[in-house]
PDB file of C-alpha atoms in Angstrom:
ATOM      1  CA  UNK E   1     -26.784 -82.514 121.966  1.00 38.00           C
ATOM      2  CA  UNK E   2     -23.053 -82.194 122.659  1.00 37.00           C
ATOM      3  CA  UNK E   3     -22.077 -83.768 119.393  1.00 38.00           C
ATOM      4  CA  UNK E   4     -24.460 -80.836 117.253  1.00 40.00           C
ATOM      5  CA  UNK E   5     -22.350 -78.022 119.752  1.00 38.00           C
ATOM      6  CA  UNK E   6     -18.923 -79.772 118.340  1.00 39.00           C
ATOM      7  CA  UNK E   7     -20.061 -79.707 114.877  1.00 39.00           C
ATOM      8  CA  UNK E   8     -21.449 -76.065 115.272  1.00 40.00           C
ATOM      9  CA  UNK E   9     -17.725 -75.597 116.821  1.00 42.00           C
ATOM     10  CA  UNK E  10     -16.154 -76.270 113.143  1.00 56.00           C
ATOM     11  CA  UNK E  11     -18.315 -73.362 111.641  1.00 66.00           C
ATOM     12  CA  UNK E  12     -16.832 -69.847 110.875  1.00 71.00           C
ATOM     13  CA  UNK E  13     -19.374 -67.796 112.999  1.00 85.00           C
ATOM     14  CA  UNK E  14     -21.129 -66.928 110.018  1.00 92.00           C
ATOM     15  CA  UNK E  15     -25.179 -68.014 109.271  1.00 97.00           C
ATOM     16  CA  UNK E  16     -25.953 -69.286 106.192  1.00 98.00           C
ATOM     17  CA  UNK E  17     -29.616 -69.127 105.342  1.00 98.00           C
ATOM     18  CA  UNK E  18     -31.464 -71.393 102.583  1.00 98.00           C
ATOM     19  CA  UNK E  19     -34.520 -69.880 100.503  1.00 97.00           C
ATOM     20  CA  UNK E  20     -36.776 -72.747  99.271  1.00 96.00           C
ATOM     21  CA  UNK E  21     -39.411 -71.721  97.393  1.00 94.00           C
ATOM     22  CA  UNK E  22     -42.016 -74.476  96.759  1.00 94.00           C
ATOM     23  CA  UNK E  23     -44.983 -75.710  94.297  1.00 93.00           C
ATOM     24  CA  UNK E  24     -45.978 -78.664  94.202  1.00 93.00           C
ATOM     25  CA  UNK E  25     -42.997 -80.543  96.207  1.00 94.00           C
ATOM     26  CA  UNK E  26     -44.249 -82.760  98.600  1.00 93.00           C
ATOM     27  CA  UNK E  27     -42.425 -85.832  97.432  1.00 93.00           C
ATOM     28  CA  UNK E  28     -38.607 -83.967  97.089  1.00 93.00           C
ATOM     29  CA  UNK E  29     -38.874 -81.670  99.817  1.00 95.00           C
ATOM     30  CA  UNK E  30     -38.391 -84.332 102.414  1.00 95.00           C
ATOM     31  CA  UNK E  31     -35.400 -85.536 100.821  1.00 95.00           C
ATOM     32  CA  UNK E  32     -33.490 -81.814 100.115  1.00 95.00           C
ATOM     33  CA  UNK E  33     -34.026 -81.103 103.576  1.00 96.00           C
ATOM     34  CA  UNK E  34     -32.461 -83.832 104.964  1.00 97.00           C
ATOM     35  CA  UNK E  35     -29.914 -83.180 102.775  1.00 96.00           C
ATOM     36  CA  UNK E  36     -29.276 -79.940 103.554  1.00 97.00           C
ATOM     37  CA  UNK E  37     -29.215 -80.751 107.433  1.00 96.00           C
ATOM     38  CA  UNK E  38     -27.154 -83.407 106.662  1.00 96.00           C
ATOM     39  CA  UNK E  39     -24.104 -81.397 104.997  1.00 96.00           C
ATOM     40  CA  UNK E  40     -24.661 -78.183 106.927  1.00 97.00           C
ATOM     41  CA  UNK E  41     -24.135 -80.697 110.242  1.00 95.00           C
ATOM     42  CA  UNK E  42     -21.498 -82.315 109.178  1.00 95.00           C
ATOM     43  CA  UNK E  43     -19.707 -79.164 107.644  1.00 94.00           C
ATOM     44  CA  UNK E  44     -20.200 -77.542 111.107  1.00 95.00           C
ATOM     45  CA  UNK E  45     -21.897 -74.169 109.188  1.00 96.00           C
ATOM     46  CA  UNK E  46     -24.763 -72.547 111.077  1.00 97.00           C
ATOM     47  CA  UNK E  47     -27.669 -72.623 109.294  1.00 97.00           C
ATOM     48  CA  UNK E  48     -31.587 -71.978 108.717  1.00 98.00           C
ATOM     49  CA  UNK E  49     -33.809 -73.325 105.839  1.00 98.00           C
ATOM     50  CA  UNK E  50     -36.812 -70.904 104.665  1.00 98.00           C
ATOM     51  CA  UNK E  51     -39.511 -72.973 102.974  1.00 97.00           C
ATOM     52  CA  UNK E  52     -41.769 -70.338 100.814  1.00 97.00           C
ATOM     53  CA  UNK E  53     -44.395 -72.309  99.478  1.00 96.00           C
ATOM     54  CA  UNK E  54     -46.845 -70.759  97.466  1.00 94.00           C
ATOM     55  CA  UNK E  55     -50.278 -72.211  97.975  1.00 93.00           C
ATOM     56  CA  UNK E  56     -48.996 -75.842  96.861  1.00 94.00           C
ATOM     57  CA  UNK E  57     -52.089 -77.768  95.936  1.00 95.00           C
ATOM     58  CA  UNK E  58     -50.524 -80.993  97.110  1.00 95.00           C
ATOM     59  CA  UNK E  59     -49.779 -80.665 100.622  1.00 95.00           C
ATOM     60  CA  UNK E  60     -46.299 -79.511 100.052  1.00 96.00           C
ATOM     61  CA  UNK E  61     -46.917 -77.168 103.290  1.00 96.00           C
ATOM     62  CA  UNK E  62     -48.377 -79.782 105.628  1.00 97.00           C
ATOM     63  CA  UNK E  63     -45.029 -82.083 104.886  1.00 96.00           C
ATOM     64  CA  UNK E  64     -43.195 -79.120 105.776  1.00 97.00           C
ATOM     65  CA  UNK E  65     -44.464 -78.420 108.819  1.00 97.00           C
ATOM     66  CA  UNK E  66     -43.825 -81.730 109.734  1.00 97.00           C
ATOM     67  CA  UNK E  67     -40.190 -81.448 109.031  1.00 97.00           C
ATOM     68  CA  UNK E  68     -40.527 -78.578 111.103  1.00 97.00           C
ATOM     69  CA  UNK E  69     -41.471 -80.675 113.850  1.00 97.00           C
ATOM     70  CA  UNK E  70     -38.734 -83.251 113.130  1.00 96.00           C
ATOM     71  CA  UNK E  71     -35.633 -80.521 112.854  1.00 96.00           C
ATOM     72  CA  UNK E  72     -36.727 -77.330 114.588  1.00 96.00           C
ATOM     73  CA  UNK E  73     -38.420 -74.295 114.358  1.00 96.00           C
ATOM     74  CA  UNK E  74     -34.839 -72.891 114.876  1.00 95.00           C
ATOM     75  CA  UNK E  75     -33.800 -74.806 111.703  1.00 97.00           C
ATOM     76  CA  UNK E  76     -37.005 -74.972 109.336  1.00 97.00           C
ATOM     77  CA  UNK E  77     -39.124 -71.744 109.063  1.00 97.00           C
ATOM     78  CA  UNK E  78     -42.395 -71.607 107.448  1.00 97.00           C
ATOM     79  CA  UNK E  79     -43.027 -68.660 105.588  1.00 96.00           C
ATOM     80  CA  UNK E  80     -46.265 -69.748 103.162  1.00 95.00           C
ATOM     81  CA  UNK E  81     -47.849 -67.002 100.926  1.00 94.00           C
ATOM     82  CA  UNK E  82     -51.494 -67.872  99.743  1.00 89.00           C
ATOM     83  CA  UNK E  83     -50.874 -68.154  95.792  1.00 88.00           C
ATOM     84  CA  UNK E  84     -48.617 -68.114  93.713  1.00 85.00           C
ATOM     85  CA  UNK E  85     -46.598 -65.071  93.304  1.00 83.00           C
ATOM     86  CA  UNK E  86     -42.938 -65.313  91.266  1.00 80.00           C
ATOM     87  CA  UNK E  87     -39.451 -66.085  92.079  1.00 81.00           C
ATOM     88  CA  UNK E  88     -38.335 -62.914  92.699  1.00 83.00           C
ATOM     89  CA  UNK E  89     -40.965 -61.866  95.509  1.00 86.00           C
ATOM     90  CA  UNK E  90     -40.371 -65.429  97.220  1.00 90.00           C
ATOM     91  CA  UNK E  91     -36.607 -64.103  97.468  1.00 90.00           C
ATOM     92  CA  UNK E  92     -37.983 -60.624  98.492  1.00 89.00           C
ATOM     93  CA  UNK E  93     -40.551 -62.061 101.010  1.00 92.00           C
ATOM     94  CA  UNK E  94     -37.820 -64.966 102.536  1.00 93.00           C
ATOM     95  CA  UNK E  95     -35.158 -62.157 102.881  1.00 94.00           C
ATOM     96  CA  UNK E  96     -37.431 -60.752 105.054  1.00 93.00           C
ATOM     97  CA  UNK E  97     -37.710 -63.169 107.656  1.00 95.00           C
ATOM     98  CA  UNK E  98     -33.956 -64.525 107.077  1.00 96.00           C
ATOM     99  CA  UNK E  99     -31.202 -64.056 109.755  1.00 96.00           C
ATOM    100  CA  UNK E 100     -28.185 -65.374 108.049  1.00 97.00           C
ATOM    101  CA  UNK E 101     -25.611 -62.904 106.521  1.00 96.00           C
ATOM    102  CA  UNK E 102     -24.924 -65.294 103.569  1.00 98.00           C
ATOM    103  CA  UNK E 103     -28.284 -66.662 101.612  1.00 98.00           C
ATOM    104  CA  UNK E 104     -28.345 -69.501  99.440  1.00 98.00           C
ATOM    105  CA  UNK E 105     -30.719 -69.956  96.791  1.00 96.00           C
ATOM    106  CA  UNK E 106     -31.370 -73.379  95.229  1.00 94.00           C
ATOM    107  CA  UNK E 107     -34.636 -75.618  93.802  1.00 91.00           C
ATOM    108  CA  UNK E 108     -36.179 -77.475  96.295  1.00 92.00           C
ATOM    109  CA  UNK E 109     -36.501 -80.226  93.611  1.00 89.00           C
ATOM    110  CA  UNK E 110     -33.411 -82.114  94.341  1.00 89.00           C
ATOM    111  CA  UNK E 111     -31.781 -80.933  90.733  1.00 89.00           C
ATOM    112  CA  UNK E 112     -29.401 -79.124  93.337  1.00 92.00           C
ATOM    113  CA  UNK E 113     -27.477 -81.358  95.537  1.00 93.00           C
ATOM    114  CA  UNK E 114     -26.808 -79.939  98.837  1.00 95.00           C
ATOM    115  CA  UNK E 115     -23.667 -81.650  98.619  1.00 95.00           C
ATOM    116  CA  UNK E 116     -21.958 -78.651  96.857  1.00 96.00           C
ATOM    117  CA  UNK E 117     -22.814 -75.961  99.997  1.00 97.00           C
ATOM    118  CA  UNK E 118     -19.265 -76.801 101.321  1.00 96.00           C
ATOM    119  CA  UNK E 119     -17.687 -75.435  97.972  1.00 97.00           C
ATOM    120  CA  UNK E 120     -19.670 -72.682  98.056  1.00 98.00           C
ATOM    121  CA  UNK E 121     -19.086 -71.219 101.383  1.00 97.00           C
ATOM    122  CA  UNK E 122     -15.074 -72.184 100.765  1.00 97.00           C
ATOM    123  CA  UNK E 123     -14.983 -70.848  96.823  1.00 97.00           C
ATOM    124  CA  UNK E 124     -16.391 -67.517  98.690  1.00 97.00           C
ATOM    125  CA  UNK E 125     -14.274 -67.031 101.376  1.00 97.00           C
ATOM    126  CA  UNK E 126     -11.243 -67.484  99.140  1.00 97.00           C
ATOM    127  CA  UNK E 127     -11.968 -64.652  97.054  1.00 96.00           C
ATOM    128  CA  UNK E 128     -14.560 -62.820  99.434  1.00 97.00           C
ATOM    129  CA  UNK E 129     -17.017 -62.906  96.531  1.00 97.00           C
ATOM    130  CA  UNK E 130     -20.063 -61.088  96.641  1.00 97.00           C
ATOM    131  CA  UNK E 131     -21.974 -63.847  94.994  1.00 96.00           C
ATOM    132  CA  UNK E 132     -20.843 -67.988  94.060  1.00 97.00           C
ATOM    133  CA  UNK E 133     -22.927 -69.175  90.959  1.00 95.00           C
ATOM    134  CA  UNK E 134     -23.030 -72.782  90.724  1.00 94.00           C
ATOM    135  CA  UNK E 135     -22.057 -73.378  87.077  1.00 92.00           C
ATOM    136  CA  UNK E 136     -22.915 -77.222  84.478  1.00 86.00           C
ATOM    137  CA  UNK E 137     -20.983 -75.231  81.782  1.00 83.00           C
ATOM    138  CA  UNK E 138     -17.246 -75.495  83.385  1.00 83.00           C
ATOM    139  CA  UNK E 139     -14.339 -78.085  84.995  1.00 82.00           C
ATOM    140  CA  UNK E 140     -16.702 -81.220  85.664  1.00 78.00           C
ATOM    141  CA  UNK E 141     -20.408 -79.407  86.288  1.00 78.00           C
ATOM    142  CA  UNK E 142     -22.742 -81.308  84.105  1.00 75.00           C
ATOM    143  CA  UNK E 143     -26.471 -82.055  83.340  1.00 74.00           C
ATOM    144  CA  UNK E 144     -28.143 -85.251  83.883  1.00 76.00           C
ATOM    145  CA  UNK E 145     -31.293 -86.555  82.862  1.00 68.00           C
ATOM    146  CA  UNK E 146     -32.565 -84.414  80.365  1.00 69.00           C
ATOM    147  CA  UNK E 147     -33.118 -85.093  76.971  1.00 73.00           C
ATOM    148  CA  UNK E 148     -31.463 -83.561  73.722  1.00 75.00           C
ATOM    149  CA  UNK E 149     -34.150 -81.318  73.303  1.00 74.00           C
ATOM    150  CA  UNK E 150     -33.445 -79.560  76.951  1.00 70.00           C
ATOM    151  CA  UNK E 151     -29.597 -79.308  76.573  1.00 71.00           C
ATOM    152  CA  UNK E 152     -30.286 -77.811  73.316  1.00 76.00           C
ATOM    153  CA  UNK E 153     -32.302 -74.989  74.892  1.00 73.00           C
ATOM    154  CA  UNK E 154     -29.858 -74.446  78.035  1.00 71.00           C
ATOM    155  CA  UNK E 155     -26.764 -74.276  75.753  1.00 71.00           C
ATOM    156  CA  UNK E 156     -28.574 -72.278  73.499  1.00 76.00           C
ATOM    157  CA  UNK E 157     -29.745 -69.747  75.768  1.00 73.00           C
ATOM    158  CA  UNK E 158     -26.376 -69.512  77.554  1.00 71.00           C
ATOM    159  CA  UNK E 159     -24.345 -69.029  74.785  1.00 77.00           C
ATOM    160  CA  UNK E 160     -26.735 -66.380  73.176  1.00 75.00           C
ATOM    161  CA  UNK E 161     -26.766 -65.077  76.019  1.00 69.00           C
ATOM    162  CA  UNK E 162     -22.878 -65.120  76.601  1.00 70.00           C
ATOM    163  CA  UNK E 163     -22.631 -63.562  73.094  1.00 72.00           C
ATOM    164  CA  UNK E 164     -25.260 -60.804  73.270  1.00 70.00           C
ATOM    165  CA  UNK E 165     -24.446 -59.340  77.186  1.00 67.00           C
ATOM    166  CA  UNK E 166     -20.541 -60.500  77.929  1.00 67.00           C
ATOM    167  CA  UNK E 167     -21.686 -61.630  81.732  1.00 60.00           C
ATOM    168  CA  UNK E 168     -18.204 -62.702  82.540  1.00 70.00           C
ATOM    169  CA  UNK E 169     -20.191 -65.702  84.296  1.00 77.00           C
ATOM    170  CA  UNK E 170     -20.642 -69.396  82.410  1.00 79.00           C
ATOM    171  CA  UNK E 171     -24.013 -70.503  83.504  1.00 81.00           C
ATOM    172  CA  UNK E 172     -26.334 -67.515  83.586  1.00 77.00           C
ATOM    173  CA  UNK E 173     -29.699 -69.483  83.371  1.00 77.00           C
ATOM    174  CA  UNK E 174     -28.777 -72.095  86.813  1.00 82.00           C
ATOM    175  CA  UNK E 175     -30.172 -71.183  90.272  1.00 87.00           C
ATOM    176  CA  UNK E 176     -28.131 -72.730  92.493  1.00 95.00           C
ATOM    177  CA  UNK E 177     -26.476 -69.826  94.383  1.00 96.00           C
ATOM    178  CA  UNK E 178     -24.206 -67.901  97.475  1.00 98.00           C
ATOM    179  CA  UNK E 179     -24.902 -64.752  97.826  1.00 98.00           C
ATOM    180  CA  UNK E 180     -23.862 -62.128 100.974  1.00 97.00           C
ATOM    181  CA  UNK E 181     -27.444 -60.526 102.056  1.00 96.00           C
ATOM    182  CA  UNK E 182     -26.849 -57.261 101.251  1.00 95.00           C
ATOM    183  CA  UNK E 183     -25.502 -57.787  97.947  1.00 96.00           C
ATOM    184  CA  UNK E 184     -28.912 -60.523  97.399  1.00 95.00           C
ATOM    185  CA  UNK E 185     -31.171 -57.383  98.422  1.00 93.00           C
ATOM    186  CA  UNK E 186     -29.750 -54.832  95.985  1.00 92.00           C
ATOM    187  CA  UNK E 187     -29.519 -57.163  92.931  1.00 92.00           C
ATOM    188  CA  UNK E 188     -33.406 -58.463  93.545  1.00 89.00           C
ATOM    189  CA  UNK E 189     -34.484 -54.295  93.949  1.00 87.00           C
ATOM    190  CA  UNK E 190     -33.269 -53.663  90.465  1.00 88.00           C
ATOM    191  CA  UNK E 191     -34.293 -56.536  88.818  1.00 85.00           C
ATOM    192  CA  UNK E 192     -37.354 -56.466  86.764  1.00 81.00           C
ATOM    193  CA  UNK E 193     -37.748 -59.889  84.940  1.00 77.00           C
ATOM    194  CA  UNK E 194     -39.994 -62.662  85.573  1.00 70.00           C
ATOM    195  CA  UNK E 195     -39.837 -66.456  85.488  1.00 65.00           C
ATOM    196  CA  UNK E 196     -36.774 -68.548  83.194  1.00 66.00           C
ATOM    197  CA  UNK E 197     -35.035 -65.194  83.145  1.00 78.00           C
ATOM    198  CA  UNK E 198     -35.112 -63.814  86.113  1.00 84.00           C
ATOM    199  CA  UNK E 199     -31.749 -65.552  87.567  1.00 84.00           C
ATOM    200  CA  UNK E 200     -29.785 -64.607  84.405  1.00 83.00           C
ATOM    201  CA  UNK E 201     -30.745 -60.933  85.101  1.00 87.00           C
ATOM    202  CA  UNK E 202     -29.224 -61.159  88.113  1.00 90.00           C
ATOM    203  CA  UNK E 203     -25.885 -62.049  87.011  1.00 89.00           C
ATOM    204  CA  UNK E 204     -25.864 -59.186  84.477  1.00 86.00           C
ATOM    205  CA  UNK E 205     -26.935 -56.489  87.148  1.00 89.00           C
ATOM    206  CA  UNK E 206     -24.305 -57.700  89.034  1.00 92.00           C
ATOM    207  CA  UNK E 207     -21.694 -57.351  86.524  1.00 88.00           C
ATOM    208  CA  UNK E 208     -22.653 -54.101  85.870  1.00 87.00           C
ATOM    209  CA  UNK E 209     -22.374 -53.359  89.756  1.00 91.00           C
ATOM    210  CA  UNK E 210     -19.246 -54.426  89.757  1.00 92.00           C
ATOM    211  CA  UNK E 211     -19.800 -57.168  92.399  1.00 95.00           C
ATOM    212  CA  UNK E 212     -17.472 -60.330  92.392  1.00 95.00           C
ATOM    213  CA  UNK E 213     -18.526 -63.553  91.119  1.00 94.00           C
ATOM    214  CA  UNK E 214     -17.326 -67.119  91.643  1.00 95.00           C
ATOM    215  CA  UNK E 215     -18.244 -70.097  90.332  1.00 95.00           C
ATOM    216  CA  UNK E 216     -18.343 -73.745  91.691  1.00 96.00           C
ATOM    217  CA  UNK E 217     -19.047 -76.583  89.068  1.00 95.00           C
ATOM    218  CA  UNK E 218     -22.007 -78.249  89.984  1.00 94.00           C
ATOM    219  CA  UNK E 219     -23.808 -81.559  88.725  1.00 87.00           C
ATOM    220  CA  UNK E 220     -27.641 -80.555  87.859  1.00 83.00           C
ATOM    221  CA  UNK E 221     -29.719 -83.515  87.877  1.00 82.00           C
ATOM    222  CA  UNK E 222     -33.334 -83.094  86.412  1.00 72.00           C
ATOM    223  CA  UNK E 223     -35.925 -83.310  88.946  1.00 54.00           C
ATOM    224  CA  UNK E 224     -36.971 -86.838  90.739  1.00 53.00           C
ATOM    225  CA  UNK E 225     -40.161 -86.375  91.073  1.00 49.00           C
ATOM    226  CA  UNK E 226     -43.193 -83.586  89.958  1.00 49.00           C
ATOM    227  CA  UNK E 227     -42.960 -82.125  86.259  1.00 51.00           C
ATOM    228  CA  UNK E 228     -40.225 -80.003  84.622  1.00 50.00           C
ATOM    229  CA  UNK E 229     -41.835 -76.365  84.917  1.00 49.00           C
ATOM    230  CA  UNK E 230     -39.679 -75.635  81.785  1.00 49.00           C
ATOM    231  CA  UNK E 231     -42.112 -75.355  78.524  1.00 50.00           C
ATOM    232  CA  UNK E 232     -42.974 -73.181  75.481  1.00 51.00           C
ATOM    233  CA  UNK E 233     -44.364 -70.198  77.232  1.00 59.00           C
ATOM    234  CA  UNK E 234     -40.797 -70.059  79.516  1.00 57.00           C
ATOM    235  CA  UNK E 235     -38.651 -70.338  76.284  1.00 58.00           C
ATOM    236  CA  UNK E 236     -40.807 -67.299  74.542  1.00 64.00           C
ATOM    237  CA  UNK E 237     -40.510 -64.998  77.664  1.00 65.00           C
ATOM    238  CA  UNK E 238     -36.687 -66.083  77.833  1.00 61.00           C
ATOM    239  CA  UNK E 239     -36.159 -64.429  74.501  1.00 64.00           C
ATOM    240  CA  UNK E 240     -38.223 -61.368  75.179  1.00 68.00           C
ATOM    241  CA  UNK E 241     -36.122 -61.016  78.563  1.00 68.00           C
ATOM    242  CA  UNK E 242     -32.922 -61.260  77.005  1.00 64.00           C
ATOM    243  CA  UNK E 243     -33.975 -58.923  74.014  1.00 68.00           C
ATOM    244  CA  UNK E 244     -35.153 -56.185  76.945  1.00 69.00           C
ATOM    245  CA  UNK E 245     -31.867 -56.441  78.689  1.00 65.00           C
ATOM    246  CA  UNK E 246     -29.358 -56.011  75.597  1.00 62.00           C
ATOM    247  CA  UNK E 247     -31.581 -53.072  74.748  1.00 64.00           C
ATOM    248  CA  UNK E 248     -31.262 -51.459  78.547  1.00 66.00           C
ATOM    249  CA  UNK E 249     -27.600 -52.634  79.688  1.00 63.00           C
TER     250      UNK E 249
END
């Protein structure tokens, strides 16, 4: 006990709360969360982790309430919703129940490496940016494990992207992210899309805003275990999204 109070000790008084929405992630989410107490504990940050799991057939709930058990209810809180619902209303209904003034958002399917959070929370306070975008696309981020046919689509989308809307960010499409609460809550009330293009929305709403933006490179590493969510029907609706937001921004 007196070693966690002497880690805690190193923090900056600030909580930093993790959304984790699940489906389907009974085999990774052991693994990301004992990631993410591992570098929050040795980092000294105060923390909470928000699992959002949205009906998982696979038991991805009953692992997490054993983690639960294992960590905390201080440290792991269960916030299930019966079906599932979207992205952006797991963000809406986590924010709900989160006390940190600083939420990260990141995929529970261990694509993300918790190993970055330290960056994030410094690349923040040196600039006091309202949000910290983790970014493949610049200094030594990078994708790993997917084939030719996936980096096509991600650099294609990204640079379409970068050419049709001028974000002023690199990696619109990733969704490993720092944002401060308040400036989480008013990007997610004013978006409107759905699914592949929903995080890419929120960069360009907060560009027009005005809010700051950092970026961290980040090493994205396809997902361990599970299947790629990632198909046909995600690549059409990315298209439609990004036509509806050149035509309204």
């Amino acid at each position: 006990m007196a070693s966690r109070t002497s880690t805690r000790s190193r923090g900056d008084g600030e909580k930093y709360t993790v959304l984790l929405p699940t489906y389907n992630e009974r085999e990774n989410l052991p693994l990301i969360v004992w990631l993410l107490v591992k570098y929050f504990g040795e980092s000294g940050y105060d923390y909470e982790i928000i699992v959002i799991d949205d009906g998982s057939p696979d038991g991805t709930l009953e692992v997490a309430e054993q983690l639960q058990k294992i960590y905390g209810e201080d440290k792991i809180l269960l916030r299930p919703r019966a079906k599932k619902l979207g992205l952006g209303t797991a963000y809406i209904h986590g924010i709900k129940h989160a006390t940190g003034s600083f939420i990260f958002i990141m995929d529970a399917d261990l694509s993300h490496h918790p190993k970055f959070i330290p960056e994030f929370i410094e690349k923040q306070k040196e600039g006091d940016y309202d949000l910290v975008s983790g970014t493949r696309y610049q200094g030594d981020g990078g994708v790993y494990g997917w084939d030719l046919r996936r980096k096509l689509i991600s650099r294609g989308a990204n640079f379409v992207t970068q050419v049709l809307l001028r974000p002023g960010a690199s990696d619109l499409t990733g969704s490993f992210r720092l944002y401060k609460r308040k400036v989480l809550e008013g990007l997610i009330e004013r978006c409107v899309s759905k699914g592949y293009v929903f995080q890419m929305e929120m960069i360009i709403r907060a560009r027009q805003l005005d809010y700051s933006i950092g970026e961290v490179p980040i090493s994205f590493v396809d997902r361990v275990y599970g299947e790629s969510k990632l198909g046909g029907n995600e690549i059409v609706s990315f298209l439609k999204g990004l036509l509806t937001l050149f035509a309204t921004t």
